[in-house]
Coordinates of C-alpha atoms in Angstrom, one line a residue:
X14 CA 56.0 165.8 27.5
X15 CA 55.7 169.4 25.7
X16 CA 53.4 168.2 23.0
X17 CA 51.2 166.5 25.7
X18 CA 51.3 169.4 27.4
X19 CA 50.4 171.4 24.4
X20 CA 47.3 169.2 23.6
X21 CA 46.5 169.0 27.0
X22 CA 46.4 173.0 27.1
X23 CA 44.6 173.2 23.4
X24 CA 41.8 171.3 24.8
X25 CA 41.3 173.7 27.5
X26 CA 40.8 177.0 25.2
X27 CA 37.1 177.8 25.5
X28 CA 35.3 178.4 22.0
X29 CA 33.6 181.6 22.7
X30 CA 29.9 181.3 21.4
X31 CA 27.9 184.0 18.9
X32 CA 25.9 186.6 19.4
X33 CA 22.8 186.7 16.8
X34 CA 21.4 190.2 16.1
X35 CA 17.5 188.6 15.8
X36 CA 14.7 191.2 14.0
X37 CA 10.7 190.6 14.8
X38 CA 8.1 191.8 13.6
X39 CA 7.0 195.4 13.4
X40 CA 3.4 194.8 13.5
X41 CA 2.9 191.9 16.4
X42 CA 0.5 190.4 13.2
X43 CA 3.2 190.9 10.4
X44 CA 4.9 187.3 11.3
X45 CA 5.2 186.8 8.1
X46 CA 8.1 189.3 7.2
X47 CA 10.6 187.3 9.5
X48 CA 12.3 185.3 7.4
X49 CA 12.6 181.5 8.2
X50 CA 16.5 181.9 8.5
X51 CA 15.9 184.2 11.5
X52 CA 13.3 181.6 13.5
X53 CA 15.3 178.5 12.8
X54 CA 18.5 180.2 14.3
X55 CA 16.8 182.2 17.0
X56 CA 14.3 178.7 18.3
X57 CA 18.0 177.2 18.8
X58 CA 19.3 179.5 21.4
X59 CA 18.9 179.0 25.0
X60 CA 20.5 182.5 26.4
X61 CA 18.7 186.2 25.0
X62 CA 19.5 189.9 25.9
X63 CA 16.2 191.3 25.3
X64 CA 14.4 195.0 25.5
X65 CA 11.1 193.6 27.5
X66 CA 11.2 190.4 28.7
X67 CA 7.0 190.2 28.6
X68 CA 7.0 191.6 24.7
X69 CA 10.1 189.4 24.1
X70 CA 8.0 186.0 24.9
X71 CA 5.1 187.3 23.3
X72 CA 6.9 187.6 20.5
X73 CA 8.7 184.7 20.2
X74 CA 5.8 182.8 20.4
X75 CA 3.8 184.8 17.7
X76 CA 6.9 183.9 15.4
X77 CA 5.9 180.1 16.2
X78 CA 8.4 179.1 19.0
X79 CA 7.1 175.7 21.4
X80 CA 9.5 175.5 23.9
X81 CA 9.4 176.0 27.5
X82 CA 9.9 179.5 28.0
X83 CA 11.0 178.1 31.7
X84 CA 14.5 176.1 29.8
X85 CA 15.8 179.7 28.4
X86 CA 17.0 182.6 29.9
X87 CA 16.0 185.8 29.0
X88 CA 17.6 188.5 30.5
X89 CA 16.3 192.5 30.5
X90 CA 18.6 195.1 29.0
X91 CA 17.2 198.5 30.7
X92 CA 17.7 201.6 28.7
X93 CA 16.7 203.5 31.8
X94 CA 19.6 202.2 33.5
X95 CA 23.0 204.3 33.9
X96 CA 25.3 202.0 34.2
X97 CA 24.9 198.5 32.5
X98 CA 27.3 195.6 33.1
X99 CA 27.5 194.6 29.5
X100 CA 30.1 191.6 29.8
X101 CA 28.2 190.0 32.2
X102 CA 24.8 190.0 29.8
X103 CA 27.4 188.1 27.4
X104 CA 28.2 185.9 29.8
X105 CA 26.6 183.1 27.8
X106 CA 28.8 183.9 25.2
X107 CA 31.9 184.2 26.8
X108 CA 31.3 180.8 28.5
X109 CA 31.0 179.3 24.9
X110 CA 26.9 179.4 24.4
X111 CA 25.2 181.5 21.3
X112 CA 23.0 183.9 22.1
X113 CA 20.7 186.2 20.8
X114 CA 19.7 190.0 20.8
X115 CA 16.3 191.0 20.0
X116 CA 14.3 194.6 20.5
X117 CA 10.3 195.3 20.7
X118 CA 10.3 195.7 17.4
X119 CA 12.2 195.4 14.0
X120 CA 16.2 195.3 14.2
X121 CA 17.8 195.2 17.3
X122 CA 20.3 198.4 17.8
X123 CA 18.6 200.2 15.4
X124 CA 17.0 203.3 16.9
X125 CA 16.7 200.7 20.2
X126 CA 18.7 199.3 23.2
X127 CA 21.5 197.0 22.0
X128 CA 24.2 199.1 20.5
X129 CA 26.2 198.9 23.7
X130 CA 26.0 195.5 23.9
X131 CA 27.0 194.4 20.4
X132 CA 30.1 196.8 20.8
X133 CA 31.0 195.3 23.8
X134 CA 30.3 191.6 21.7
X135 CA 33.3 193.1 19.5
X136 CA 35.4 194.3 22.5
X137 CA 35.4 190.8 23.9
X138 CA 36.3 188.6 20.8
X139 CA 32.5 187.4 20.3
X140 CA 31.4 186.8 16.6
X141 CA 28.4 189.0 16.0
X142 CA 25.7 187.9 13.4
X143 CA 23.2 190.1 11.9
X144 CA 19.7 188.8 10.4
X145 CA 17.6 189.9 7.9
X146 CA 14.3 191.2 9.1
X147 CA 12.2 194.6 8.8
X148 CA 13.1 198.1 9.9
X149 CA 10.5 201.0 10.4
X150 CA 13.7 203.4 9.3
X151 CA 14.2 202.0 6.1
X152 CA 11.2 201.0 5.3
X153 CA 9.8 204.6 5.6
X154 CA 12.5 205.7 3.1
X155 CA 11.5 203.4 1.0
X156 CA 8.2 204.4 0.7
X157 CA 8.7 208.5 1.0
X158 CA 9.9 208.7 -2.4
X159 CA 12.4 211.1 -0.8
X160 CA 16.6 210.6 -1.4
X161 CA 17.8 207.1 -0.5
X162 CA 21.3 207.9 -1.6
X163 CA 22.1 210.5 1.7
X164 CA 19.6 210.6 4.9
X165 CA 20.2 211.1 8.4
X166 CA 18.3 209.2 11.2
X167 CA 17.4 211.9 14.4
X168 CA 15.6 209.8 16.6
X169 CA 13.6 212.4 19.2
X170 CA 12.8 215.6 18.8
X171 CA 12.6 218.0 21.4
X172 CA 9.1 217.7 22.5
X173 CA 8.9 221.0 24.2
X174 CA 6.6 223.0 22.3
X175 CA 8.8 225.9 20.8
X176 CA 12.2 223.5 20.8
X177 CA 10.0 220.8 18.3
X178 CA 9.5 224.6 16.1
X179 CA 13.1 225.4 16.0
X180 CA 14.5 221.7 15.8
X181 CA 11.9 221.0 12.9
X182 CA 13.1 224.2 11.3
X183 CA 16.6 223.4 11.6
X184 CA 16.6 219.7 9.8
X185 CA 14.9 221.5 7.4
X186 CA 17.7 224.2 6.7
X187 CA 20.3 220.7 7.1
X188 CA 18.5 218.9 4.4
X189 CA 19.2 221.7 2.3
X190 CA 22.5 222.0 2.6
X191 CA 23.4 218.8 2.7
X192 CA 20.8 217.3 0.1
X193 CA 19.7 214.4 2.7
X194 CA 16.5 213.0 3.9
X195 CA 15.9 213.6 7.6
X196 CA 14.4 211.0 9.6
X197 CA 12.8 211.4 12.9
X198 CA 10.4 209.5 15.3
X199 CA 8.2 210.1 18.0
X200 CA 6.2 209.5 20.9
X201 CA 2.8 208.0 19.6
X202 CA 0.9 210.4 21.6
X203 CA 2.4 213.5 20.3
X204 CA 2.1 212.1 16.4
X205 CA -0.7 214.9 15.9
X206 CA 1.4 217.7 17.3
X207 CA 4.1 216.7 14.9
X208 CA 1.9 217.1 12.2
X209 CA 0.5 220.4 12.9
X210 CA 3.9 222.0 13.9
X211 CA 5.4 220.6 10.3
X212 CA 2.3 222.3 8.3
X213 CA 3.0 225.4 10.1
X214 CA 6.7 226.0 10.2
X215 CA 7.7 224.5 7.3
X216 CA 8.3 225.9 3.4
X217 CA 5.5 225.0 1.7
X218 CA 7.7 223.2 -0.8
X219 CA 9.2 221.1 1.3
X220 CA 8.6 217.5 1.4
X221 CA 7.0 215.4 4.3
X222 CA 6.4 211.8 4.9
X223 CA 4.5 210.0 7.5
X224 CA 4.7 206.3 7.6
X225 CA 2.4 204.7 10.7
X226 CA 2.2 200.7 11.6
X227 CA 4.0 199.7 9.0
X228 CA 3.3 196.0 7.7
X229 CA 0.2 196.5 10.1
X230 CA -3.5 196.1 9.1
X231 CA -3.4 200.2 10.3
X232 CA -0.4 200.7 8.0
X233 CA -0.7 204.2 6.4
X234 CA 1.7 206.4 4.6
X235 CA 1.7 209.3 3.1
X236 CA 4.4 211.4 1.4
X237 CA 3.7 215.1 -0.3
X238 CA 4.7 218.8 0.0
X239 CA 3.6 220.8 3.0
X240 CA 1.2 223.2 0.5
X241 CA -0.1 219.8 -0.2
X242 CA -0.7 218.9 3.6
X243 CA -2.5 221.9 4.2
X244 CA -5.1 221.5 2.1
X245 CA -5.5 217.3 3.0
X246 CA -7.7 216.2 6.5
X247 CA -4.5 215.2 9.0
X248 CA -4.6 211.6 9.5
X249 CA -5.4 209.8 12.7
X250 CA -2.6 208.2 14.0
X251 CA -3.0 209.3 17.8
X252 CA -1.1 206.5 20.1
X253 CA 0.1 204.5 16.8
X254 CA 3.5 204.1 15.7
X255 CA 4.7 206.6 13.2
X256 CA 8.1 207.7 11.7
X257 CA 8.4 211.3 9.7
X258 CA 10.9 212.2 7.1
X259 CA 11.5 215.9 5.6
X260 CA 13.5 216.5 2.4
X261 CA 13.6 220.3 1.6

């Protein structure tokens, strides 16, 4: 009677399901820098936690997926949103279904919505599986030529007009003393402002990188020493995706 109980019991423990960390494309064209790994496991899952759920279809379908987008669920993680019931978007999971996490673009939890909920992934006991795919961050580093070995990711600025002065002056004075790359995005639409406030409160020495639509067909980048920039045409990345890097 105990070891038919004991089977009996066994057979009731619910195999918690995986949560796949799932990269697309930078560049809505760029389908070809998702590796094939990442669209066989991702057109398997029925349950997603996504950043847009519009962008999220789009993009699945770009990447080559035929289902019915009406026999998965896709549910929207806000980032505008205070107070975010985590284990109930791993629901899925918890009730013994994979599932997947995926951003607007590049690697999800990455200077994106997701963090929260992978951490919470951990919290509950829920195998969490990263895959390969492209990030702006890394591969702007890549391409500035700047120090690879020690960086530091910022995310924002201050876009007030004499807080972007003083905050792009002080990463500046922090990559000199601690010999790292800083790395900072922004709002497409202040890109330009950016630029100008670099050239003019920087040391002319230092070195700045802007890296726009990467793997795009716009993809620019451009890495050199703000006496350098001064004397080059800024380019025109108004409204485009952009990520800037300063090593002093």
């Amino acid at each position: 009677l105990h070891l038919m109980h004991y089977f009996c019991t066994k057979n009731w423990i619910m195999t918690k399901g995986r949560l796949f960390l799932i990269p697309v494309p930078i560049a809505e064209e760029a389908t070809d820098t998702i590796p094939k790994q990442v669209t066989d496991a991702a057109f398997q899952l029925k349950y997603f936690v996504v950043e847009r759920l519009k962008t999220a279809r789009r993009m699945l379908r770009s990447m080559g997926y035929q289902g019915d987008f009406d026999s998965i669920d896709l549910k929207e993680l806000d980032k505008h949103e205070t107070h975010i019931d985590y284990r109930k978007l791993l629901e899925p999971a918890l009730n013994g279904s994979d599932m997947g996490l995926m951003s607007e673009a590049g690697c999800p939890a990455i200077a994106d919505p997701g963090s929260e909920l992978v951490r919470e992934a951990h919290a509950q006991g829920i195998q969490v599986i990263p895959l390969v795919g492209p990030s702006s961050i890394l591969l702007a580093l890549m391409s500035s030529g700047m120090n690879g070995q020690q960086f530091c990711f910022k995310g924002y600025l201050p876009y007030k007009k004499g807080e972007l002065e003083r905050s792009l002056k002080q990463i500046e004075q922090d990559s000199v003393l601690r010999k790292e790359t800083q790395i900072f995005i922004e709002a497409p639409y202040r890109n330009k402002s950016v630029i100008e406030y670099a050239v003019k409160v920087l040391n002319p020495k230092t070195q700045f990188a802007v890296a726009s639509e990467l793997n795009g067909v716009q993809e620019f980048i451009r890495s050199a020493n703000i006496g350098q920039w001064k004397r080059m045409k800024a380019p025109d990345i108004h409204k485009k995706t952009a990520i800037f890097l300063i090593q002093a």
